[in-house]
PDB file of C-alpha atoms in Angstrom:
ATOM      1  CA  MET A 196     -48.411-116.794  23.571  1.00  0.00           C
ATOM      2  CA  ASN A 197     -46.545-115.380  26.507  1.00  0.00           C
ATOM      3  CA  ARG A 198     -43.452-115.638  24.481  1.00  0.00           C
ATOM      4  CA  ILE A 199     -44.914-113.496  21.700  1.00  0.00           C
ATOM      5  CA  LEU A 200     -46.101-110.800  24.089  1.00  0.00           C
ATOM      6  CA  LEU A 201     -42.692-110.638  25.692  1.00  0.00           C
ATOM      7  CA  ALA A 202     -41.005-110.164  22.340  1.00  0.00           C
ATOM      8  CA  SER A 203     -43.412-107.392  21.381  1.00  0.00           C
ATOM      9  CA  ALA A 204     -42.774-105.533  24.612  1.00  0.00           C
ATOM     10  CA  PHE A 205     -39.014-105.804  24.115  1.00  0.00           C
ATOM     11  CA  LEU A 206     -39.318-104.429  20.564  1.00  0.00           C
ATOM     12  CA  LEU A 207     -41.305-101.370  21.760  1.00  0.00           C
ATOM     13  CA  VAL A 208     -38.726-100.572  24.454  1.00  0.00           C
ATOM     14  CA  SER A 209     -35.880-100.729  21.885  1.00  0.00           C
ATOM     15  CA  ILE A 210     -37.621 -98.441  19.411  1.00  0.00           C
ATOM     16  CA  SER A 211     -38.298 -95.891  22.209  1.00  0.00           C
ATOM     17  CA  ALA A 212     -34.632 -95.922  23.181  1.00  0.00           C
ATOM     18  CA  VAL A 213     -33.546 -95.273  19.595  1.00  0.00           C
ATOM     19  CA  PHE A 214     -35.855 -92.206  19.253  1.00  0.00           C
ATOM     20  CA  ALA A 215     -34.709 -90.941  22.604  1.00  0.00           C
ATOM     21  CA  ASP A 216     -31.061 -90.861  21.399  1.00  0.00           C
ATOM     22  CA  GLU A 217     -31.922 -88.925  18.142  1.00  0.00           C
ATOM     23  CA  THR A 218     -34.305 -86.323  19.608  1.00  0.00           C
ATOM     24  CA  PRO A 219     -32.763 -83.437  21.656  1.00  0.00           C
ATOM     25  CA  SER A 220     -34.073 -83.415  25.170  1.00  0.00           C
ATOM     26  CA  ALA A 221     -35.701 -80.250  26.513  1.00  0.00           C
ATOM     27  CA  GLN A 222     -33.229 -77.858  28.248  1.00  0.00           C
ATOM     28  CA  PRO A 223     -33.824 -75.890  31.434  1.00  0.00           C
ATOM     29  CA  ALA A 224     -35.005 -72.306  30.944  1.00  0.00           C
ATOM     30  CA  SER A 225     -31.728 -70.985  32.330  1.00  0.00           C
ATOM     31  CA  ALA A 226     -29.754 -72.703  29.587  1.00  0.00           C
ATOM     32  CA  VAL A 227     -31.926 -71.526  26.698  1.00  0.00           C
ATOM     33  CA  VAL A 228     -30.204 -69.233  24.160  1.00  0.00           C
ATOM     34  CA  SER A 229     -32.738 -66.548  23.273  1.00  0.00           C
ATOM     35  CA  PRO A 230     -33.009 -65.294  19.667  1.00  0.00           C
ATOM     36  CA  VAL A 231     -31.495 -61.998  20.856  1.00  0.00           C
ATOM     37  CA  PRO A 232     -28.930 -62.804  23.598  1.00  0.00           C
ATOM     38  CA  ALA A 233     -29.021 -60.565  26.648  1.00  0.00           C
ATOM     39  CA  ALA A 234     -25.284 -59.811  26.247  1.00  0.00           C
ATOM     40  CA  VAL A 235     -25.678 -58.776  22.598  1.00  0.00           C
ATOM     41  CA  SER A 236     -28.456 -56.209  22.110  1.00  0.00           C
ATOM     42  CA  PRO A 237     -29.703 -55.350  18.556  1.00  0.00           C
ATOM     43  CA  VAL A 238     -27.874 -52.000  18.903  1.00  0.00           C
ATOM     44  CA  PRO A 239     -24.956 -52.590  21.325  1.00  0.00           C
ATOM     45  CA  ALA A 240     -24.821 -50.053  24.128  1.00  0.00           C
ATOM     46  CA  ALA A 241     -21.131 -49.406  23.435  1.00  0.00           C
ATOM     47  CA  VAL A 242     -21.715 -48.758  19.708  1.00  0.00           C
ATOM     48  CA  SER A 243     -24.455 -46.192  19.045  1.00  0.00           C
ATOM     49  CA  PRO A 244     -25.832 -45.712  15.472  1.00  0.00           C
ATOM     50  CA  VAL A 245     -23.862 -42.417  15.343  1.00  0.00           C
ATOM     51  CA  PRO A 246     -20.918 -42.845  17.749  1.00  0.00           C
ATOM     52  CA  ALA A 247     -20.518 -39.937  20.162  1.00  0.00           C
ATOM     53  CA  ALA A 248     -16.819 -39.684  19.346  1.00  0.00           C
ATOM     54  CA  VAL A 249     -17.418 -39.566  15.574  1.00  0.00           C
ATOM     55  CA  SER A 250     -19.976 -36.928  14.501  1.00  0.00           C
ATOM     56  CA  PRO A 251     -21.306 -36.912  10.882  1.00  0.00           C
ATOM     57  CA  VAL A 252     -19.012 -33.865  10.280  1.00  0.00           C
ATOM     58  CA  PRO A 253     -16.066 -34.302  12.668  1.00  0.00           C
ATOM     59  CA  ALA A 254     -15.424 -31.221  14.794  1.00  0.00           C
ATOM     60  CA  ALA A 255     -11.734 -31.251  13.853  1.00  0.00           C
ATOM     61  CA  VAL A 256     -12.425 -31.405  10.109  1.00  0.00           C
ATOM     62  CA  SER A 257     -14.786 -28.701   8.829  1.00  0.00           C
ATOM     63  CA  PRO A 258     -16.164 -28.948   5.254  1.00  0.00           C
ATOM     64  CA  VAL A 259     -13.667 -26.166   4.251  1.00  0.00           C
ATOM     65  CA  PRO A 260     -10.683 -26.458   6.609  1.00  0.00           C
ATOM     66  CA  ALA A 261      -9.888 -23.087   8.165  1.00  0.00           C
ATOM     67  CA  ALA A 262      -6.166 -23.621   7.703  1.00  0.00           C
ATOM     68  CA  VAL A 263      -6.431 -24.360   3.978  1.00  0.00           C
ATOM     69  CA  SER A 264      -8.887 -21.722   2.793  1.00  0.00           C
ATOM     70  CA  PRO A 265      -7.991 -20.467  -0.688  1.00  0.00           C
ATOM     71  CA  ALA A 266      -6.560 -16.943  -0.727  1.00  0.00           C
ATOM     72  CA  PRO A 267      -6.219 -14.759  -3.820  1.00  0.00           C
ATOM     73  CA  LYS A 268      -2.616 -14.280  -4.918  1.00  0.00           C
ATOM     74  CA  ALA A 269      -1.269 -10.755  -5.183  1.00  0.00           C
ATOM     75  CA  PRO A 270      -0.061  -9.917  -8.703  1.00  0.00           C
ATOM     76  CA  ALA A 271       3.689 -10.118  -9.141  1.00  0.00           C
ATOM     77  CA  LEU A 272       5.490  -6.802  -8.753  1.00  0.00           C
ATOM     78  CA  LYS A 273       6.831  -5.599 -12.091  1.00  0.00           C
ATOM     79  CA  LEU A 274       9.570  -2.972 -11.975  1.00  0.00           C
ATOM     80  CA  VAL A 275      10.686  -0.942 -14.972  1.00  0.00           C
ATOM     81  CA  GLU A 276      13.707   1.266 -15.593  1.00  0.00           C
ATOM     82  CA  PRO A 277      12.448   3.680 -18.247  1.00  0.00           C
ATOM     83  CA  HIS A 278      14.517   4.940 -21.149  1.00  0.00           C
ATOM     84  CA  LEU A 279      14.535   8.555 -22.282  1.00  0.00           C
ATOM     85  CA  HIS A 280      15.774  10.074 -25.536  1.00  0.00           C
ATOM     86  CA  ILE A 281      15.808  13.632 -26.823  1.00  0.00           C
ATOM     87  CA  THR A 282      15.332  14.958 -30.330  1.00  0.00           C
ATOM     88  CA  ARG A 283      18.485  14.409 -32.377  1.00  0.00           C
ATOM     89  CA  SER A 284      20.417  17.203 -34.034  1.00  0.00           C
ATOM     90  CA  ASN A 285      20.975  15.053 -37.137  1.00  0.00           C
ATOM     91  CA  ILE A 286      24.133  17.067 -37.804  1.00  0.00           C
ATOM     92  CA  ALA A 287      27.197  14.977 -38.494  1.00  0.00           C
ATOM     93  CA  GLY A 288      29.934  15.623 -35.954  1.00  0.00           C
ATOM     94  CA  HIS A 289      27.582  17.574 -33.668  1.00  0.00           C
ATOM     95  CA  ALA A 290      25.651  15.004 -31.671  1.00  0.00           C
ATOM     96  CA  ARG A 291      23.072  16.408 -29.258  1.00  0.00           C
ATOM     97  CA  ILE A 292      23.305  14.944 -25.744  1.00  0.00           C
ATOM     98  CA  ALA A 293      21.478  15.698 -22.490  1.00  0.00           C
ATOM     99  CA  LEU A 294      23.677  15.357 -19.411  1.00  0.00           C
ATOM    100  CA  THR A 295      21.774  14.545 -16.209  1.00  0.00           C
ATOM    101  CA  PHE A 296      23.318  14.222 -12.755  1.00  0.00           C
ATOM    102  CA  ASP A 297      21.804  12.840  -9.582  1.00  0.00           C
ATOM    103  CA  ALA A 298      22.658  14.579  -6.299  1.00  0.00           C
ATOM    104  CA  CYS A 299      21.388  11.906  -3.918  1.00  0.00           C
ATOM    105  CA  MET A 300      23.134  12.447  -0.578  1.00  0.00           C
ATOM    106  CA  GLY A 301      26.671  13.201   0.515  1.00  0.00           C
ATOM    107  CA  GLN A 302      28.770  16.116  -0.740  1.00  0.00           C
ATOM    108  CA  ALA A 303      29.111  17.866  -4.086  1.00  0.00           C
ATOM    109  CA  ASP A 304      31.773  16.478  -6.426  1.00  0.00           C
ATOM    110  CA  GLU A 305      33.806  19.583  -7.236  1.00  0.00           C
ATOM    111  CA  ARG A 306      35.691  17.767 -10.001  1.00  0.00           C
ATOM    112  CA  ILE A 307      32.474  17.573 -12.013  1.00  0.00           C
ATOM    113  CA  LEU A 308      30.906  20.848 -10.906  1.00  0.00           C
ATOM    114  CA  SER A 309      33.988  22.913 -11.655  1.00  0.00           C
ATOM    115  CA  THR A 310      34.337  21.284 -15.104  1.00  0.00           C
ATOM    116  CA  LEU A 311      30.738  22.088 -15.992  1.00  0.00           C
ATOM    117  CA  VAL A 312      31.179  25.738 -14.971  1.00  0.00           C
ATOM    118  CA  ARG A 313      34.631  26.202 -16.515  1.00  0.00           C
ATOM    119  CA  GLU A 314      33.687  24.578 -19.840  1.00  0.00           C
ATOM    120  CA  ARG A 315      30.219  26.195 -19.845  1.00  0.00           C
ATOM    121  CA  ILE A 316      28.514  22.833 -20.288  1.00  0.00           C
ATOM    122  CA  PRO A 317      24.783  22.838 -19.478  1.00  0.00           C
ATOM    123  CA  ALA A 318      23.257  19.980 -17.499  1.00  0.00           C
ATOM    124  CA  THR A 319      20.124  18.936 -15.615  1.00  0.00           C
ATOM    125  CA  ILE A 320      20.728  18.244 -11.911  1.00  0.00           C
ATOM    126  CA  PHE A 321      18.307  16.092  -9.887  1.00  0.00           C
ATOM    127  CA  VAL A 322      18.561  17.046  -6.202  1.00  0.00           C
ATOM    128  CA  THR A 323      17.108  15.516  -3.038  1.00  0.00           C
ATOM    129  CA  ALA A 324      15.994  17.509  -0.007  1.00  0.00           C
ATOM    130  CA  ARG A 325      18.732  15.763   1.984  1.00  0.00           C
ATOM    131  CA  TRP A 326      21.466  16.841  -0.442  1.00  0.00           C
ATOM    132  CA  LEU A 327      20.263  20.451  -0.493  1.00  0.00           C
ATOM    133  CA  LYS A 328      20.611  20.708   3.288  1.00  0.00           C
ATOM    134  CA  ARG A 329      24.236  19.578   3.217  1.00  0.00           C
ATOM    135  CA  ASN A 330      25.463  21.533   0.186  1.00  0.00           C
ATOM    136  CA  PRO A 331      24.511  25.220   0.334  1.00  0.00           C
ATOM    137  CA  ALA A 332      27.724  26.281  -1.432  1.00  0.00           C
ATOM    138  CA  ALA A 333      27.105  24.022  -4.429  1.00  0.00           C
ATOM    139  CA  LEU A 334      23.478  25.152  -4.540  1.00  0.00           C
ATOM    140  CA  ALA A 335      24.679  28.748  -4.720  1.00  0.00           C
ATOM    141  CA  VAL A 336      26.816  27.869  -7.760  1.00  0.00           C
ATOM    142  CA  PHE A 337      23.807  26.290  -9.454  1.00  0.00           C
ATOM    143  CA  LEU A 338      21.627  29.313  -8.793  1.00  0.00           C
ATOM    144  CA  GLN A 339      24.331  31.699  -9.985  1.00  0.00           C
ATOM    145  CA  ASN A 340      24.446  29.954 -13.367  1.00  0.00           C
ATOM    146  CA  PRO A 341      20.828  29.630 -14.503  1.00  0.00           C
ATOM    147  CA  ASP A 342      21.964  29.450 -18.134  1.00  0.00           C
ATOM    148  CA  LEU A 343      23.835  26.217 -17.349  1.00  0.00           C
ATOM    149  CA  PHE A 344      21.841  24.359 -14.726  1.00  0.00           C
ATOM    150  CA  GLU A 345      18.291  23.106 -14.670  1.00  0.00           C
ATOM    151  CA  LEU A 346      17.434  21.818 -11.190  1.00  0.00           C
ATOM    152  CA  GLU A 347      14.836  19.053 -10.899  1.00  0.00           C
ATOM    153  CA  ASN A 348      13.298  16.785  -8.268  1.00  0.00           C
ATOM    154  CA  HIS A 349      15.084  13.649  -6.988  1.00  0.00           C
ATOM    155  CA  GLY A 350      12.792  13.226  -3.974  1.00  0.00           C
ATOM    156  CA  GLN A 351      12.734  14.030  -0.302  1.00  0.00           C
ATOM    157  CA  ASN A 352      14.691  11.153   1.216  1.00  0.00           C
ATOM    158  CA  HIS A 353      16.052   9.229  -1.787  1.00  0.00           C
ATOM    159  CA  ILE A 354      13.443   6.458  -1.540  1.00  0.00           C
ATOM    160  CA  PRO A 355      12.511   4.365  -4.632  1.00  0.00           C
ATOM    161  CA  ALA A 356       9.185   5.546  -6.021  1.00  0.00           C
ATOM    162  CA  VAL A 357       7.484   2.138  -5.877  1.00  0.00           C
ATOM    163  CA  ASP A 358       4.069   1.942  -4.225  1.00  0.00           C
ATOM    164  CA  ARG A 359       4.410  -1.620  -2.913  1.00  0.00           C
ATOM    165  CA  PRO A 360       6.931  -2.848  -0.317  1.00  0.00           C
ATOM    166  CA  THR A 361      10.139  -4.214  -1.835  1.00  0.00           C
ATOM    167  CA  LEU A 362      13.902  -3.785  -1.762  1.00  0.00           C
ATOM    168  CA  ILE A 363      15.840  -2.343  -4.692  1.00  0.00           C
ATOM    169  CA  TYR A 364      19.619  -2.555  -4.431  1.00  0.00           C
ATOM    170  CA  GLY A 365      19.026  -2.986  -0.697  1.00  0.00           C
ATOM    171  CA  ILE A 366      16.959   0.232  -0.428  1.00  0.00           C
ATOM    172  CA  ALA A 367      13.405  -0.065   0.914  1.00  0.00           C
ATOM    173  CA  SER A 368      10.796   1.323  -1.464  1.00  0.00           C
ATOM    174  CA  ALA A 369       8.201   3.921  -0.527  1.00  0.00           C
ATOM    175  CA  GLY A 370       5.742   1.031  -0.213  1.00  0.00           C
ATOM    176  CA  SER A 371       2.394   2.796  -0.711  1.00  0.00           C
ATOM    177  CA  PRO A 372       0.807   5.435  -2.977  1.00  0.00           C
ATOM    178  CA  GLN A 373       0.747   7.873  -0.053  1.00  0.00           C
ATOM    179  CA  ALA A 374       4.467   7.376   0.594  1.00  0.00           C
ATOM    180  CA  VAL A 375       5.278   7.860  -3.111  1.00  0.00           C
ATOM    181  CA  ARG A 376       3.365  11.141  -3.044  1.00  0.00           C
ATOM    182  CA  GLN A 377       5.228  12.251   0.071  1.00  0.00           C
ATOM    183  CA  GLU A 378       8.591  11.454  -1.523  1.00  0.00           C
ATOM    184  CA  VAL A 379       7.732  13.536  -4.597  1.00  0.00           C
ATOM    185  CA  GLU A 380       5.998  16.429  -2.884  1.00  0.00           C
ATOM    186  CA  GLY A 381       8.549  16.566  -0.054  1.00  0.00           C
ATOM    187  CA  GLY A 382      11.372  16.914  -2.554  1.00  0.00           C
ATOM    188  CA  ALA A 383       9.583  19.661  -4.470  1.00  0.00           C
ATOM    189  CA  ALA A 384       8.757  21.588  -1.288  1.00  0.00           C
ATOM    190  CA  ALA A 385      12.410  21.533  -0.210  1.00  0.00           C
ATOM    191  CA  MET A 386      13.499  22.870  -3.597  1.00  0.00           C
ATOM    192  CA  VAL A 387      11.069  25.775  -3.541  1.00  0.00           C
ATOM    193  CA  ALA A 388      12.068  26.581   0.045  1.00  0.00           C
ATOM    194  CA  ALA A 389      15.703  26.729  -1.116  1.00  0.00           C
ATOM    195  CA  GLY A 390      14.884  29.311  -3.797  1.00  0.00           C
ATOM    196  CA  ILE A 391      14.713  26.893  -6.738  1.00  0.00           C
ATOM    197  CA  PRO A 392      11.891  27.263  -9.283  1.00  0.00           C
ATOM    198  CA  ALA A 393       9.145  24.631  -8.979  1.00  0.00           C
ATOM    199  CA  PRO A 394      10.343  21.421 -10.665  1.00  0.00           C
ATOM    200  CA  HIS A 395       8.685  19.750 -13.661  1.00  0.00           C
ATOM    201  CA  TRP A 396      10.713  16.531 -13.835  1.00  0.00           C
ATOM    202  CA  PHE A 397      11.063  13.762 -11.278  1.00  0.00           C
ATOM    203  CA  ARG A 398      13.595  10.956 -11.068  1.00  0.00           C
ATOM    204  CA  GLY A 399      13.232   8.490  -8.210  1.00  0.00           C
ATOM    205  CA  SER A 400      15.993   6.767  -6.295  1.00  0.00           C
ATOM    206  CA  THR A 401      17.419   3.793  -8.280  1.00  0.00           C
ATOM    207  CA  ALA A 402      15.507   5.059 -11.358  1.00  0.00           C
ATOM    208  CA  LYS A 403      13.164   2.058 -11.020  1.00  0.00           C
ATOM    209  CA  TYR A 404       9.373   2.245 -10.678  1.00  0.00           C
ATOM    210  CA  ASP A 405       6.279   0.090 -10.807  1.00  0.00           C
ATOM    211  CA  LEU A 406       3.715   1.010 -13.433  1.00  0.00           C
ATOM    212  CA  SER A 407       1.065   2.187 -10.971  1.00  0.00           C
ATOM    213  CA  ALA A 408       3.543   4.560  -9.317  1.00  0.00           C
ATOM    214  CA  ILE A 409       4.420   5.987 -12.735  1.00  0.00           C
ATOM    215  CA  GLY A 410       0.738   6.754 -13.239  1.00  0.00           C
ATOM    216  CA  GLU A 411       0.511   8.390  -9.818  1.00  0.00           C
ATOM    217  CA  ILE A 412       3.554  10.611 -10.426  1.00  0.00           C
ATOM    218  CA  ARG A 413       2.345  11.611 -13.874  1.00  0.00           C
ATOM    219  CA  ALA A 414      -1.040  12.523 -12.360  1.00  0.00           C
ATOM    220  CA  MET A 415       0.838  14.914 -10.056  1.00  0.00           C
ATOM    221  CA  GLY A 416       2.014  16.808 -13.147  1.00  0.00           C
ATOM    222  CA  TYR A 417       5.577  15.488 -13.447  1.00  0.00           C
ATOM    223  CA  ARG A 418       7.473  14.017 -16.345  1.00  0.00           C
ATOM    224  CA  ILE A 419       9.635  11.100 -15.246  1.00  0.00           C
ATOM    225  CA  ALA A 420      13.282  11.176 -16.298  1.00  0.00           C
ATOM    226  CA  GLY A 421      14.665   7.930 -17.563  1.00  0.00           C
ATOM    227  CA  TYR A 422      17.953   7.739 -19.454  1.00  0.00           C
ATOM    228  CA  SER A 423      19.650   5.895 -22.311  1.00  0.00           C
ATOM    229  CA  VAL A 424      23.317   5.799 -21.176  1.00  0.00           C
ATOM    230  CA  ASN A 425      24.360   4.809 -17.654  1.00  0.00           C
ATOM    231  CA  GLY A 426      27.572   6.787 -17.362  1.00  0.00           C
ATOM    232  CA  ASP A 427      29.035   5.755 -14.011  1.00  0.00           C
ATOM    233  CA  GLY A 428      27.069   2.730 -12.779  1.00  0.00           C
ATOM    234  CA  GLY A 429      25.767   4.550  -9.732  1.00  0.00           C
ATOM    235  CA  SER A 430      29.211   6.171  -9.332  1.00  0.00           C
ATOM    236  CA  LEU A 431      30.640   2.720  -8.549  1.00  0.00           C
ATOM    237  CA  LEU A 432      32.659   2.276 -11.748  1.00  0.00           C
ATOM    238  CA  GLY A 433      36.311   3.151 -12.198  1.00  0.00           C
ATOM    239  CA  ALA A 434      37.489   6.298 -13.949  1.00  0.00           C
ATOM    240  CA  VAL A 435      38.484   4.629 -17.229  1.00  0.00           C
ATOM    241  CA  ILE A 436      35.284   2.658 -17.780  1.00  0.00           C
ATOM    242  CA  THR A 437      33.181   5.690 -16.785  1.00  0.00           C
ATOM    243  CA  GLU A 438      34.987   7.857 -19.336  1.00  0.00           C
ATOM    244  CA  LYS A 439      34.411   5.245 -22.061  1.00  0.00           C
ATOM    245  CA  ARG A 440      30.732   4.873 -21.259  1.00  0.00           C
ATOM    246  CA  ILE A 441      29.995   8.588 -21.414  1.00  0.00           C
ATOM    247  CA  ALA A 442      32.149   9.024 -24.519  1.00  0.00           C
ATOM    248  CA  SER A 443      29.998   6.359 -26.219  1.00  0.00           C
ATOM    249  CA  ALA A 444      26.899   8.600 -26.081  1.00  0.00           C
ATOM    250  CA  ARG A 445      25.285   9.202 -29.444  1.00  0.00           C
ATOM    251  CA  ASP A 446      22.994  11.789 -30.966  1.00  0.00           C
ATOM    252  CA  GLY A 447      19.772  11.899 -28.923  1.00  0.00           C
ATOM    253  CA  ASP A 448      21.107  10.132 -25.823  1.00  0.00           C
ATOM    254  CA  VAL A 449      20.363  11.067 -22.220  1.00  0.00           C
ATOM    255  CA  VAL A 450      23.305  10.315 -19.909  1.00  0.00           C
ATOM    256  CA  ILE A 451      22.885   9.654 -16.183  1.00  0.00           C
ATOM    257  CA  SER A 452      25.794  10.084 -13.736  1.00  0.00           C
ATOM    258  CA  HIS A 453      26.259  11.247 -10.143  1.00  0.00           C
ATOM    259  CA  ILE A 454      27.601  14.489  -8.727  1.00  0.00           C
ATOM    260  CA  ASN A 455      27.531  13.554  -5.048  1.00  0.00           C
ATOM    261  CA  GLN A 456      30.468  11.168  -4.583  1.00  0.00           C
ATOM    262  CA  PRO A 457      33.690  13.228  -4.516  1.00  0.00           C
ATOM    263  CA  THR A 458      35.737  10.301  -3.140  1.00  0.00           C
ATOM    264  CA  HIS A 459      34.792   7.856  -5.909  1.00  0.00           C
ATOM    265  CA  ALA A 460      37.019   7.319  -8.932  1.00  0.00           C
ATOM    266  CA  ALA A 461      34.036   7.609 -11.277  1.00  0.00           C
ATOM    267  CA  GLY A 462      33.962  11.406 -10.878  1.00  0.00           C
ATOM    268  CA  GLU A 463      37.372  11.708 -12.495  1.00  0.00           C
ATOM    269  CA  GLY A 464      36.151   9.748 -15.506  1.00  0.00           C
ATOM    270  CA  VAL A 465      33.031  11.917 -15.781  1.00  0.00           C
ATOM    271  CA  ALA A 466      35.057  15.155 -15.841  1.00  0.00           C
ATOM    272  CA  LYS A 467      37.433  13.856 -18.506  1.00  0.00           C
ATOM    273  CA  ALA A 468      34.627  12.524 -20.702  1.00  0.00           C
ATOM    274  CA  LEU A 469      32.864  15.915 -20.672  1.00  0.00           C
ATOM    275  CA  VAL A 470      35.946  17.669 -21.990  1.00  0.00           C
ATOM    276  CA  ASP A 471      36.467  14.979 -24.637  1.00  0.00           C
ATOM    277  CA  LEU A 472      32.890  15.227 -25.882  1.00  0.00           C
ATOM    278  CA  LYS A 473      33.051  19.009 -26.067  1.00  0.00           C
ATOM    279  CA  THR A 474      36.254  18.777 -28.098  1.00  0.00           C
ATOM    280  CA  LYS A 475      34.429  16.532 -30.575  1.00  0.00           C
ATOM    281  CA  GLY A 476      31.766  19.195 -31.134  1.00  0.00           C
ATOM    282  CA  THR A 477      29.001  17.671 -29.010  1.00  0.00           C
ATOM    283  CA  GLN A 478      25.988  19.880 -28.382  1.00  0.00           C
ATOM    284  CA  PHE A 479      24.979  19.677 -24.705  1.00  0.00           C
ATOM    285  CA  VAL A 480      21.391  20.520 -23.746  1.00  0.00           C
ATOM    286  CA  ARG A 481      19.183  20.513 -20.675  1.00  0.00           C
ATOM    287  CA  LEU A 482      15.940  18.531 -20.610  1.00  0.00           C
ATOM    288  CA  GLU A 483      13.868  21.705 -20.594  1.00  0.00           C
ATOM    289  CA  ASP A 484      15.492  22.847 -23.847  1.00  0.00           C
ATOM    290  CA  VAL A 485      14.436  19.990 -26.167  1.00  0.00           C
ATOM    291  CA  GLU A 486      11.657  17.597 -27.057  1.00  0.00           C
ATOM    292  CA  ASP A 487      11.920  14.128 -25.582  1.00  0.00           C
ATOM    293  CA  THR A 488      10.446  10.640 -25.698  1.00  0.00           C
ATOM    294  CA  GLY A 489      10.214   8.357 -22.690  1.00  0.00           C
ATOM    295  CA  ASP A 490       8.901   4.787 -22.626  1.00  0.00           C
ATOM    296  CA  ASP A 491       6.522   3.203 -20.070  1.00  0.00           C
ATOM    297  CA  LYS A 492       4.299   6.321 -20.356  1.00  0.00           C
ATOM    298  CA  THR A 493       6.800   8.403 -18.391  1.00  0.00           C
ATOM    299  CA  THR A 494       6.503  11.507 -20.584  1.00  0.00           C
ATOM    300  CA  GLN A 495       3.348  10.987 -22.690  1.00  0.00           C
TER     301      GLN A 495
END
């Protein structure tokens, strides 16, 4: 009997030891890991829901960046060099041609002026205020021969009549409507002050314009003188090529050349071409003497 009781007690102690090995023992409160550890808060202190350094719309990046705001593009500047023709004679062997000369700056080219007077060849001369100041003797010749010379407006300071800033052949344009008006009106005022009748035609420096400036000049009451034959390439061509160019003029053409570069070879070619054309029976006219047609709305 004692033996049985001893065995039963031994069995109970063994079973208790087994359960003690499989069941975790209780831990001290200091070792307990809480569901939300003290070192890791639900919203960490160092990481706020909206970090202070990163705002919903970053200060450095606005919805429409100031440096990349769209700007309207200015329309491209379109320059034109208008053509001008006069009414043809339609007579074989007697072509009708209008000779026009620009007197920009510098001195009068006596080779051309003396040929025009000696041969009694009429021409239209476009003068600037600057040229008039430096050439009183040539002006006197023009005024003494009103049957030959029609004097018209080439501007005050030989500035291209373009109402936006640009460079044309290295020359700065007028750059604004007000400056275009000053160039035109200043040239006309100088002519009247010099004893020349009020002009009706205008030709700007370089003979190039933008379309808005053409409208402005026409609104001032001027016809704008283009051309159809470039006789001397701005007086930069040689004598032979200049002579050939002017001699190529046909019935109804308007020739442009220069009468203000007495040291350039082109003047010699101009003088010779005038004599050659006269010998062929060419009829020379001034712009005021005939009907004309200019493109780019320069005369209509």
